[in-house]
PDB file of C-alpha atoms in Angstrom:
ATOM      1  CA  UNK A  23      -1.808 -54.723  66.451  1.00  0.00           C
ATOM      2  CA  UNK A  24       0.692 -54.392  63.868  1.00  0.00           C
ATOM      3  CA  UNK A  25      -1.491 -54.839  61.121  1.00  0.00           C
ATOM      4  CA  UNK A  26      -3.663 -52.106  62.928  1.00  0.00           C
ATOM      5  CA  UNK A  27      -0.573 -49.701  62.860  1.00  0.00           C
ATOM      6  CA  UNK A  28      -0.201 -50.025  58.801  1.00  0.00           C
ATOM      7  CA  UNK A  29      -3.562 -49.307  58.250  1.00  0.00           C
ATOM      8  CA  UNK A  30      -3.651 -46.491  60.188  1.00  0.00           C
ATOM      9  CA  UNK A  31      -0.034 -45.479  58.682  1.00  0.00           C
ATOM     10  CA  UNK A  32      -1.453 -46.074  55.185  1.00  0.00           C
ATOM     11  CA  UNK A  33      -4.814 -44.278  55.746  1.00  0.00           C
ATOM     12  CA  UNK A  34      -2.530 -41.150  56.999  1.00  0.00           C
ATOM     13  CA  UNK A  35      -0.659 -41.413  54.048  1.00  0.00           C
ATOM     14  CA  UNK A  36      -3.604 -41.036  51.565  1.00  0.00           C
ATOM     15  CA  UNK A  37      -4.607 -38.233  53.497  1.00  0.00           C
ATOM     16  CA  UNK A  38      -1.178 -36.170  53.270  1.00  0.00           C
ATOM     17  CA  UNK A  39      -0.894 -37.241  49.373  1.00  0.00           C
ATOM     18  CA  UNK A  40      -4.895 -36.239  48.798  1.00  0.00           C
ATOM     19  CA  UNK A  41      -5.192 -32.908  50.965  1.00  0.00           C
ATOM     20  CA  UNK A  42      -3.372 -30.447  48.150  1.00  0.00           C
ATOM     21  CA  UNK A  43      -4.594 -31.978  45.678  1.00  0.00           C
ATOM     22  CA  UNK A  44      -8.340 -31.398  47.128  1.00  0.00           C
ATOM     23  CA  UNK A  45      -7.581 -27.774  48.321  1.00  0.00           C
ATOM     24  CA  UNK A  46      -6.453 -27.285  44.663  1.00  0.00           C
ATOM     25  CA  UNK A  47      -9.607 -28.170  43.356  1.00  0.00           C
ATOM     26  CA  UNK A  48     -11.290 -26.129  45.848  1.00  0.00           C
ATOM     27  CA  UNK A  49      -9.583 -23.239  44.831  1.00  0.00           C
ATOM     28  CA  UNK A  50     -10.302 -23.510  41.162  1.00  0.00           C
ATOM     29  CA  UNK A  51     -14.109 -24.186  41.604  1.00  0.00           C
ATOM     30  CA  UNK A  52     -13.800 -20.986  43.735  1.00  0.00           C
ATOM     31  CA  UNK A  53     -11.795 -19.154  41.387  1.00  0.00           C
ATOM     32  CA  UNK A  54     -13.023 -20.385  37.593  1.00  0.00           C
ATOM     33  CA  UNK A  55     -15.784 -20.564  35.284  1.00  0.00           C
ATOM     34  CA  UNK A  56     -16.067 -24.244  33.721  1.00  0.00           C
ATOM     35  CA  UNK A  57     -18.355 -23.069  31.220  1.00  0.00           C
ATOM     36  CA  UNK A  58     -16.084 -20.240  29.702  1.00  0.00           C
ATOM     37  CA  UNK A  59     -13.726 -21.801  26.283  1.00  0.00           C
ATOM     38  CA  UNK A  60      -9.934 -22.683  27.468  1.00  0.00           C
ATOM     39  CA  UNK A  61      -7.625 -22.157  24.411  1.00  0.00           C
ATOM     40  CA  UNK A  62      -3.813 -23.101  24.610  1.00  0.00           C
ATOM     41  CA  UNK A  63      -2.911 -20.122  22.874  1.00  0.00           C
ATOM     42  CA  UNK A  64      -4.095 -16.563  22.141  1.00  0.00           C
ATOM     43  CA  UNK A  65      -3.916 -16.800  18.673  1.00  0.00           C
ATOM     44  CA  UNK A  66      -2.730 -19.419  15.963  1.00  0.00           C
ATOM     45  CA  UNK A  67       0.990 -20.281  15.880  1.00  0.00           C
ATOM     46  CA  UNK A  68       1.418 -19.527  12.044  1.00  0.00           C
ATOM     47  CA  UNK A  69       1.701 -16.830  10.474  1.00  0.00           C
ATOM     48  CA  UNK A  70       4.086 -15.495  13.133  1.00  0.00           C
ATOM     49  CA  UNK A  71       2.534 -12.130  14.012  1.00  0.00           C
ATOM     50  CA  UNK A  72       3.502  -8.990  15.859  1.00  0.00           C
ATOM     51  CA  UNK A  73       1.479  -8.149  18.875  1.00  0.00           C
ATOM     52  CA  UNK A  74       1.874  -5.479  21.360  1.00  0.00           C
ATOM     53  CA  UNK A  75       1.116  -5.108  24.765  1.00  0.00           C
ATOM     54  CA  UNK A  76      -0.100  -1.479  25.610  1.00  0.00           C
ATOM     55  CA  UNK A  77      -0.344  -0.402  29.169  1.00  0.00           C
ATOM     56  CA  UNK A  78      -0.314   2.561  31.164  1.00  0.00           C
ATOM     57  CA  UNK A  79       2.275   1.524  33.915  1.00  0.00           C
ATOM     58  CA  UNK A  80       5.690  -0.699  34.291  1.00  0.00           C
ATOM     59  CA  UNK A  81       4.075  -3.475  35.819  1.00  0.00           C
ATOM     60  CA  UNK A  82       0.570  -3.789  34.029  1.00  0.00           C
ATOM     61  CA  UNK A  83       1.969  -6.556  31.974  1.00  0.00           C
ATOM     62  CA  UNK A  84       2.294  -8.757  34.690  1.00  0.00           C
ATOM     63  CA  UNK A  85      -1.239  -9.809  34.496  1.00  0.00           C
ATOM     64  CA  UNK A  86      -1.001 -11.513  30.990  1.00  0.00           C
ATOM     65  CA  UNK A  87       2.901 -12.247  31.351  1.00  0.00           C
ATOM     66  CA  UNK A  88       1.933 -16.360  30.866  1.00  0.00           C
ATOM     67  CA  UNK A  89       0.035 -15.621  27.582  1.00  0.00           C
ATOM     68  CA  UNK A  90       3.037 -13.096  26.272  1.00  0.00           C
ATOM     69  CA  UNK A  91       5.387 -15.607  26.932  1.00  0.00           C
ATOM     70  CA  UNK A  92       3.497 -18.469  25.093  1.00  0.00           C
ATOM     71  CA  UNK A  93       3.246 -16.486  22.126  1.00  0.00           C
ATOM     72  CA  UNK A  94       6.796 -15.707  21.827  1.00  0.00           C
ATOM     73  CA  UNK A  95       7.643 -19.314  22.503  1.00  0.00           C
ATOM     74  CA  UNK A  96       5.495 -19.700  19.483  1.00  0.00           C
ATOM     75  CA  UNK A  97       7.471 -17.537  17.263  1.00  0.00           C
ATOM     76  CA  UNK A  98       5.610 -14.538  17.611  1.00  0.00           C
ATOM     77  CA  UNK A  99       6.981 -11.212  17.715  1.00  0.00           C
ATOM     78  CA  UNK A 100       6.536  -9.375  21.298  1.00  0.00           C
ATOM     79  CA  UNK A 101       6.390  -5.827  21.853  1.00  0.00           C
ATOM     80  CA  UNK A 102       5.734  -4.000  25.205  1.00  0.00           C
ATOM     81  CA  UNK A 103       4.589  -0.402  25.363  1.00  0.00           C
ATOM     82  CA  UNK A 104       4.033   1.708  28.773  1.00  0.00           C
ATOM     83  CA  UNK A 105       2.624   4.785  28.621  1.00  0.00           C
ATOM     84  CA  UNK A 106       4.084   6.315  32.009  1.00  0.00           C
ATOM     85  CA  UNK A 107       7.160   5.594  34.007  1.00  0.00           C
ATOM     86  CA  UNK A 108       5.300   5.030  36.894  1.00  0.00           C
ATOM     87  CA  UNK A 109       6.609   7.970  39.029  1.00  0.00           C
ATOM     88  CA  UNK A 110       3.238   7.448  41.052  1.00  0.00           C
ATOM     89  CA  UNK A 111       3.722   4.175  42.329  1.00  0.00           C
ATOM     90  CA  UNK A 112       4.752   4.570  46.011  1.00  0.00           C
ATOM     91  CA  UNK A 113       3.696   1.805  47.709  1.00  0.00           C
ATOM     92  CA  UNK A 114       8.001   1.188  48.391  1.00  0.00           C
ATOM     93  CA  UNK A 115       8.652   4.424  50.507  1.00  0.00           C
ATOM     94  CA  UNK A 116      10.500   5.660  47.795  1.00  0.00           C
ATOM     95  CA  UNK A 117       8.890   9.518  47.497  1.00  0.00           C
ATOM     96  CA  UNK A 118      11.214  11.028  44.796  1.00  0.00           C
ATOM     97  CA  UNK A 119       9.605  10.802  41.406  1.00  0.00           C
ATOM     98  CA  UNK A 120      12.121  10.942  39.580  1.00  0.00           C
ATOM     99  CA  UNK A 121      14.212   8.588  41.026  1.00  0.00           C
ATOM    100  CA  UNK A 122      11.184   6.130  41.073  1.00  0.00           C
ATOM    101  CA  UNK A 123      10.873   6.466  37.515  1.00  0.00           C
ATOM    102  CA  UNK A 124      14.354   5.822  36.672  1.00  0.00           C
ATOM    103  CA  UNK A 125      13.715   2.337  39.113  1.00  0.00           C
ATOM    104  CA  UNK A 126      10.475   1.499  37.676  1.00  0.00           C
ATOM    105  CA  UNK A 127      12.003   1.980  34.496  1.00  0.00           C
ATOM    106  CA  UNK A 128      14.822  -0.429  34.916  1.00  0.00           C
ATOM    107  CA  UNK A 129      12.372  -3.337  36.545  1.00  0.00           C
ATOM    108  CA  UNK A 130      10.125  -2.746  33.553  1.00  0.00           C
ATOM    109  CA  UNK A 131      13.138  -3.615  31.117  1.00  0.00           C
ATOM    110  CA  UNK A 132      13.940  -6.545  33.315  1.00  0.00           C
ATOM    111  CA  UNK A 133      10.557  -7.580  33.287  1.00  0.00           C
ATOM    112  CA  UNK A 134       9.998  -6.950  29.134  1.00  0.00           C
ATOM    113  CA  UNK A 135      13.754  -9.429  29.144  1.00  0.00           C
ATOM    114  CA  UNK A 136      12.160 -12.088  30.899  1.00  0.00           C
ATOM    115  CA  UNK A 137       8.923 -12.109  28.618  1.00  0.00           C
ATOM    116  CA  UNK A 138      11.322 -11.897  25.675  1.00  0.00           C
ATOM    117  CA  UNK A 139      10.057  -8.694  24.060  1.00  0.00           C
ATOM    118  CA  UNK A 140      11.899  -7.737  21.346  1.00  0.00           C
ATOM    119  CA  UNK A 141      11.645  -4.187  22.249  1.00  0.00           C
ATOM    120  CA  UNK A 142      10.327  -2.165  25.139  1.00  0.00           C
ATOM    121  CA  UNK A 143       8.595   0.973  24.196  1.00  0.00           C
ATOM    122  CA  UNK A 144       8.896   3.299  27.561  1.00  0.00           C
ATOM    123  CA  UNK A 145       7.014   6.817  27.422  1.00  0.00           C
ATOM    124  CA  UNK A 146       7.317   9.345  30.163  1.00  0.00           C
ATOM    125  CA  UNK A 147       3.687  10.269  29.866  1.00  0.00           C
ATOM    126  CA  UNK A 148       2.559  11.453  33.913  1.00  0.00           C
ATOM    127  CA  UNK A 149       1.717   8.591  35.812  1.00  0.00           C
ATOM    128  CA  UNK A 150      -2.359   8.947  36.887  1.00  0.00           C
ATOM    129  CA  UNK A 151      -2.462  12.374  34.888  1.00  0.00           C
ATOM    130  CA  UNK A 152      -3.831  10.319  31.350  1.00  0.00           C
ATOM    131  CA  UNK A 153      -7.204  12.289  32.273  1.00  0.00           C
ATOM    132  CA  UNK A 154      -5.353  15.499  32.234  1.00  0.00           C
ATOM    133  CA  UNK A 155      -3.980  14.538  28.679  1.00  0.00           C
ATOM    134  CA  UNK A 156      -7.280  14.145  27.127  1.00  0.00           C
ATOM    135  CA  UNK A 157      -8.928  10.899  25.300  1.00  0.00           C
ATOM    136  CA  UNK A 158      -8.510  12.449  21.617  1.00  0.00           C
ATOM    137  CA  UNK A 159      -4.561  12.974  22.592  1.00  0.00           C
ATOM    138  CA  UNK A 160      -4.547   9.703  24.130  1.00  0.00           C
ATOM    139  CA  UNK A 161      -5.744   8.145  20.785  1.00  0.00           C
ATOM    140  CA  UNK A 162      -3.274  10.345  18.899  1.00  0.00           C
ATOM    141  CA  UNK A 163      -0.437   8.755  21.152  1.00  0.00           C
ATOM    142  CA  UNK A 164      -1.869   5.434  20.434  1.00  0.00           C
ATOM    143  CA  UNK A 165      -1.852   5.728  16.746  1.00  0.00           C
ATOM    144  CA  UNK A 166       1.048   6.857  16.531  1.00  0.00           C
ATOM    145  CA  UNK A 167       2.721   3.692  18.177  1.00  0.00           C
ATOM    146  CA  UNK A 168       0.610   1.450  16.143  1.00  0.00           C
ATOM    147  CA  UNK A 169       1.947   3.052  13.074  1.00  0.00           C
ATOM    148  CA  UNK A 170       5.424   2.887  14.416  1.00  0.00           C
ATOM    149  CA  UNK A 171       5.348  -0.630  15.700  1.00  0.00           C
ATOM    150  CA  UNK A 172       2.980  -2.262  12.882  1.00  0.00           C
ATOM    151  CA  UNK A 173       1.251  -4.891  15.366  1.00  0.00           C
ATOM    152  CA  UNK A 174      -1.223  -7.457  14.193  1.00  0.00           C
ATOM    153  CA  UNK A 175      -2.500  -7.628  17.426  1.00  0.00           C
ATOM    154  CA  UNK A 176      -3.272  -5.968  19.821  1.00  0.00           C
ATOM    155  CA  UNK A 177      -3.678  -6.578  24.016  1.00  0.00           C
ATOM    156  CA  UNK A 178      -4.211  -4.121  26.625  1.00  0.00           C
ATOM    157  CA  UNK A 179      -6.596  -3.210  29.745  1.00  0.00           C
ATOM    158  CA  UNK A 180     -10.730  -3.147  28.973  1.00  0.00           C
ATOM    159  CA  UNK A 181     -12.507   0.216  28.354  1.00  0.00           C
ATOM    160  CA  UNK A 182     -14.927   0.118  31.216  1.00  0.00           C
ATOM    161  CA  UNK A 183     -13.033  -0.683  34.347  1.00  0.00           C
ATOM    162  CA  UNK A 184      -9.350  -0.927  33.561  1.00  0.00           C
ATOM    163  CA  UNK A 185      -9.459  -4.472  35.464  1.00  0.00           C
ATOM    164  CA  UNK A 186     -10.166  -2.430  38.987  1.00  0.00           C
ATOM    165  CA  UNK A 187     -10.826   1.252  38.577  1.00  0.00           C
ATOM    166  CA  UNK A 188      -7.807   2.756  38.138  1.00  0.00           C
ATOM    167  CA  UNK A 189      -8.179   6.283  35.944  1.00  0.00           C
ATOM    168  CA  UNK A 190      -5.331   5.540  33.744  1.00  0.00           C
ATOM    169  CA  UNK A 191      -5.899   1.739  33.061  1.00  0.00           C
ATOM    170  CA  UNK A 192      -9.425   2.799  32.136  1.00  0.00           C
ATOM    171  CA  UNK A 193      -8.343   5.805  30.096  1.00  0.00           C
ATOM    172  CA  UNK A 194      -5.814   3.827  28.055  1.00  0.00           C
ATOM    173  CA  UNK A 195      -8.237   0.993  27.536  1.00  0.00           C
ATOM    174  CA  UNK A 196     -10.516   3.145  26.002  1.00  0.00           C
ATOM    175  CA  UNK A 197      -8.322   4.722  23.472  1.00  0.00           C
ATOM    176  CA  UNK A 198      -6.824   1.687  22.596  1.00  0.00           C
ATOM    177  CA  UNK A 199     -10.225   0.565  21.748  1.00  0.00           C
ATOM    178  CA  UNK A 200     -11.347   3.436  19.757  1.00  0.00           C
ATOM    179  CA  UNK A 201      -8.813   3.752  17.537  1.00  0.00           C
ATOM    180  CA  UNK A 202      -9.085   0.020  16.626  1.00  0.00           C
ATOM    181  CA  UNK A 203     -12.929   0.413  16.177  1.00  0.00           C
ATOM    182  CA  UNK A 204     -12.789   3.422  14.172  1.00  0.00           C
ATOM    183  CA  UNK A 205      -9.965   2.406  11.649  1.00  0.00           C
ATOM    184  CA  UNK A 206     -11.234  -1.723  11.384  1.00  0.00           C
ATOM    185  CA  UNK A 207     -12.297  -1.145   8.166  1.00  0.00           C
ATOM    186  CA  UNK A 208      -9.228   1.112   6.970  1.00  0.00           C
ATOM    187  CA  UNK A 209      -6.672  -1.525   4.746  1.00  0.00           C
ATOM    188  CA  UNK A 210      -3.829   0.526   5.794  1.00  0.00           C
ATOM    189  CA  UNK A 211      -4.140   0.004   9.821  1.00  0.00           C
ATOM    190  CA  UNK A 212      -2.557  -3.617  10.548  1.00  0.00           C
ATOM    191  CA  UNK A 213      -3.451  -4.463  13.531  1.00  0.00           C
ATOM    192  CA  UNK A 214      -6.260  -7.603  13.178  1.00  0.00           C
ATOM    193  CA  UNK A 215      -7.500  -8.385  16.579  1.00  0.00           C
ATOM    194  CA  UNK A 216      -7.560  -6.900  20.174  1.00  0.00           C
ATOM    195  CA  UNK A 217      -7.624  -8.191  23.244  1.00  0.00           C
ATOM    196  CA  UNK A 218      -8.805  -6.827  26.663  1.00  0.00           C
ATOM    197  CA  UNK A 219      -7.683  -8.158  29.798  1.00  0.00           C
ATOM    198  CA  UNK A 220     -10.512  -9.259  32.100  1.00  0.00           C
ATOM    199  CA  UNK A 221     -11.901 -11.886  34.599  1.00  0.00           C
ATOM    200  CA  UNK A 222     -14.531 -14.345  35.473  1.00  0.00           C
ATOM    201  CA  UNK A 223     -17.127 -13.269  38.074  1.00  0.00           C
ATOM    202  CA  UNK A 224     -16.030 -15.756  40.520  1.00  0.00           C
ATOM    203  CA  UNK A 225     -12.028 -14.455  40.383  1.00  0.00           C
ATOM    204  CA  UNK A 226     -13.672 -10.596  41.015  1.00  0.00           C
ATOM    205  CA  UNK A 227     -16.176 -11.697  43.989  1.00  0.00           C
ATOM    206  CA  UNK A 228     -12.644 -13.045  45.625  1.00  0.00           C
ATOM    207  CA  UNK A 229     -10.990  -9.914  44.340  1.00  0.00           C
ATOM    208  CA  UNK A 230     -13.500  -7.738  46.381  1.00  0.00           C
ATOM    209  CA  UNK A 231     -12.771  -9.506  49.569  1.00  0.00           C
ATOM    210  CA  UNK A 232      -8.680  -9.922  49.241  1.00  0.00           C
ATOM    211  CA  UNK A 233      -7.712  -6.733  47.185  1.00  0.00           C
ATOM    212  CA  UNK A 234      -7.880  -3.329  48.498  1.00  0.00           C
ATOM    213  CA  UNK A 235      -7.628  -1.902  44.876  1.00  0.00           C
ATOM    214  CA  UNK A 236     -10.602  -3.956  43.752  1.00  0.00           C
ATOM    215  CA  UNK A 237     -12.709  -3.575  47.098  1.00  0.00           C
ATOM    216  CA  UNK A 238     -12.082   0.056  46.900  1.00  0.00           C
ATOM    217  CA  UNK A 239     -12.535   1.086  43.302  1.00  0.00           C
ATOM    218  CA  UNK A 240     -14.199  -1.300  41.358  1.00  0.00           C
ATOM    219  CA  UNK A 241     -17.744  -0.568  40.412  1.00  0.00           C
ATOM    220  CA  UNK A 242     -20.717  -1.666  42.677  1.00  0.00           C
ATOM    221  CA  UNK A 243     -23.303  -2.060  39.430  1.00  0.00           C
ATOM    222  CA  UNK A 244     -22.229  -5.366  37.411  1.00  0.00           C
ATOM    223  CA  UNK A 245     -23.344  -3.877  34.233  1.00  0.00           C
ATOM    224  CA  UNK A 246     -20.178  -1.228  34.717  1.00  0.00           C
ATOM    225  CA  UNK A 247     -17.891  -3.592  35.764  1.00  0.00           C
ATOM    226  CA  UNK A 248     -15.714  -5.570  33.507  1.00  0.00           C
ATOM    227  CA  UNK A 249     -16.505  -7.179  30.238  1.00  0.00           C
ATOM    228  CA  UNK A 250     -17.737 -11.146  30.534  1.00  0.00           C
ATOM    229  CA  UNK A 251     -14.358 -13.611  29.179  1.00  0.00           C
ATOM    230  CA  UNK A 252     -14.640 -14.909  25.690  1.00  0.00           C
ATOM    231  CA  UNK A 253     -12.298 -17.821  26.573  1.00  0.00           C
ATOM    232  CA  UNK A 254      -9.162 -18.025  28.783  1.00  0.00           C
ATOM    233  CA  UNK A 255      -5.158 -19.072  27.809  1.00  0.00           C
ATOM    234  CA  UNK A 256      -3.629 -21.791  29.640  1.00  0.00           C
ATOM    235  CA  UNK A 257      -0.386 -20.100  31.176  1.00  0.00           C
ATOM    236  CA  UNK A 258       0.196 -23.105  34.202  1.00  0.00           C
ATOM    237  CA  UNK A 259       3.799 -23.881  32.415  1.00  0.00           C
ATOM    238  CA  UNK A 260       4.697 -20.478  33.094  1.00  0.00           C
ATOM    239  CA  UNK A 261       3.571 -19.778  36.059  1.00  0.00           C
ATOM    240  CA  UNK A 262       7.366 -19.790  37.603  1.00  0.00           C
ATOM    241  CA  UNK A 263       8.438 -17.213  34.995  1.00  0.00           C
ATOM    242  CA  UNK A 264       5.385 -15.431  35.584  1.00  0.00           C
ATOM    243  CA  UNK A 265       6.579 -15.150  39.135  1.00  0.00           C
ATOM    244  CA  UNK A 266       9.959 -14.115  38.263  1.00  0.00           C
ATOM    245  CA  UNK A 267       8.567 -10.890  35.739  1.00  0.00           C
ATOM    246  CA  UNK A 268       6.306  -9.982  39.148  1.00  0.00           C
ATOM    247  CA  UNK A 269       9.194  -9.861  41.240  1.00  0.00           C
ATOM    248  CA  UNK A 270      11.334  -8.325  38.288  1.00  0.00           C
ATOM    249  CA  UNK A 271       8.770  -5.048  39.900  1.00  0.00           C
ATOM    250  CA  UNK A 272      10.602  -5.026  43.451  1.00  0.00           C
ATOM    251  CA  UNK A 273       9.730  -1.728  44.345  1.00  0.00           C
ATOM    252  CA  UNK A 274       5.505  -2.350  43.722  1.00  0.00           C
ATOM    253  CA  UNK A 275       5.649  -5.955  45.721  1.00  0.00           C
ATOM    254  CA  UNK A 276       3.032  -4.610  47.794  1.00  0.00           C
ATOM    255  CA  UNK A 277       0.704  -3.583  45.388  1.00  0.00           C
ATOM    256  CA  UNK A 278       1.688  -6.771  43.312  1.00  0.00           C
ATOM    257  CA  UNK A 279       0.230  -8.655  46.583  1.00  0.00           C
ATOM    258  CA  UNK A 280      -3.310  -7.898  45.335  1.00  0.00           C
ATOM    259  CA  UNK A 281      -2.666  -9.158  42.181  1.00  0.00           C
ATOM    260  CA  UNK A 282      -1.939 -12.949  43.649  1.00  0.00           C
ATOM    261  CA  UNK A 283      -2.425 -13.424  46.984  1.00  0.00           C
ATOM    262  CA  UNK A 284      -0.523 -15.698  48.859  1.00  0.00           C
ATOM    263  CA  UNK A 285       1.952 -16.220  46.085  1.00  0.00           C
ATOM    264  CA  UNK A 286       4.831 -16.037  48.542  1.00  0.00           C
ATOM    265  CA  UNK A 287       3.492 -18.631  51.429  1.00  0.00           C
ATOM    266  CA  UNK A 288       2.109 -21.573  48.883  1.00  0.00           C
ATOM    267  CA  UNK A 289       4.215 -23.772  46.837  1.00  0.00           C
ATOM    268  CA  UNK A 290       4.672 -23.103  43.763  1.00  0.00           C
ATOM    269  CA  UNK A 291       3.223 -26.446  42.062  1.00  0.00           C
ATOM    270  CA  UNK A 292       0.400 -25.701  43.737  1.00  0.00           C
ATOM    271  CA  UNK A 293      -0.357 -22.077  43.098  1.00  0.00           C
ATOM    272  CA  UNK A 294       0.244 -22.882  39.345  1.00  0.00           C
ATOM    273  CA  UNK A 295      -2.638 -24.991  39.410  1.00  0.00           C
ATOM    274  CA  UNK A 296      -4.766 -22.808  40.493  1.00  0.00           C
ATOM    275  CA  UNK A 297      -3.364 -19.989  38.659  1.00  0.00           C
ATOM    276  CA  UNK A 298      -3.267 -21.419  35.424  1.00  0.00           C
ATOM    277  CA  UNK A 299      -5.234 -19.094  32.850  1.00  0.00           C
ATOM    278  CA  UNK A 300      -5.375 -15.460  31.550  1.00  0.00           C
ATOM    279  CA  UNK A 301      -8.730 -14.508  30.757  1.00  0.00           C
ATOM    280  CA  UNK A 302      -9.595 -12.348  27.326  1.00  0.00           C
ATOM    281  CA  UNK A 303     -12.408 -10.161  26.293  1.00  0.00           C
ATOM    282  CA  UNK A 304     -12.487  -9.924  22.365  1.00  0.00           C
ATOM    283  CA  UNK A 305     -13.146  -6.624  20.831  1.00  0.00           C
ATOM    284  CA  UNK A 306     -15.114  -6.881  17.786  1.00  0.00           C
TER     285      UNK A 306
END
């Protein structure tokens, strides 16, 4: 009987000590592509470059915080650049523009302190009015902070989608991309490489079913949706500080919800697991 009881005790045991460790692996075959390259860094660690992180909104940067932070632990140089203030954003209650953008402004900081930017670049372009501004002013704006800020590389949202529909990820995307593509073969323009943010098709299939930005914007043709990963960066170590930059953005929590569901009811060595790339298109 008692040797009955151990067994059972010990089988129970296994069980308790096995169960994350399977749901993790269910996750990632649910949530990753095997088949798409894994690199532990973005690009080399010498020579120590400048790269800069252009997005429309405070916020945006959240979704390649892990691979920002590797670089700089690799000596790189980080710059962040928003293009609004994010006077939109109103998923808080908070209806008073500019009082939002003073707020949003402040997390963004926080947020850019955390990744350990060197500098934050914060313009007070209107928040979803890029379209109203125009592409060819868009580039101008874009040029003008990559002759400013010098970058080698480049990172920023894809041209097609804007990673789930959103007007000014899109928009900003876009001009980003131009204005690398039609001044690659000018010496004088620096930057060397860019980078689009993107995602396997199994991460957007769960996208469409948990996020109401995704299910509601994001294209219904695959050929318009977003650009297929070159390879993804391993961010698992910083998953934690990754955490901390998202909830640097108090007042967009909600919307931040889409972004990784569940973050705040499963533990943390767990969700890093399964959360434990960035995926890149390359723009050639």
């Amino acid at each position: 009987m008692k040797k009955l009881l151990f067994v059972t005790l010990g089988i129970l045991l296994v069980i308790i000590v096995l169960t994350p460790w399977m749901l993790i692996l269910f996750a990632k075959e649910q949530l990753h592509d095997p088949k798409i390259t894994q690199r532990e860094n973005l690009v080399e660690k010498a020579p120590k470059k400048v790269i800069l992180a252009l997005f429309p909104h405070p916020d945006d940067e959240v979704t390649v915080a892990g691979t920002l932070m590797k670089l700089k632990e690799d000596g790189h140089e980080i710059r962040i650049a928003t293009l609004t203030k994010g006077e939109k954003g109103k998923s808080s209650g908070i209806e008073d523009e500019e009082v939002l953008a003073e707020i949003r402004s402040e997390e963004m900081q926080e947020a850019a302190d955390l990744i350990g930017a060197s500098k934050l670049h914060l313009l007070d372009y209107p928040d979803s009015g890029l379209s109203a501004i125009g592409l060819d002013s868009l580039k101008g704006i874009v040029s003008d902070l990559i002759d400013q800020i010098q970058p080698d590389v480049l990172i920023t949202y894809d041209s097609k989608v804007g990673l789930y529909g959103h007007p000014d990820h899109r928009l900003s995307g876009l001009a980003v991309e131009q204005v690398f593509q039609e001044n690659s073969s000018n010496p004088q323009f620096k930057p060397q490489n860019l980078f689009q943010v993107t995602l396997c098709s199994k991460q957007i299939k769960v996208a469409m079913k948990l996020s109401s930005s995704f299910n509601k914007n994001y294209p219904e043709d695959p050929s318009q949706g977003l650009p297929k990963p070159d390879f993804s960066v391993k961010t698992q170590e910083h998953f934690p500080q990754v955490l901390e930059v998202m909830n640097a953005h108090e007042s967009q929590k909600k919307v931040l919800k889409d972004l990784m569901p569940f973050h705040d009811r499963v533990p943390v060595w767990m969700y890093s697991r399964v959360f434990d790339r960035e995926y890149f298109h390359e723009v050639k």
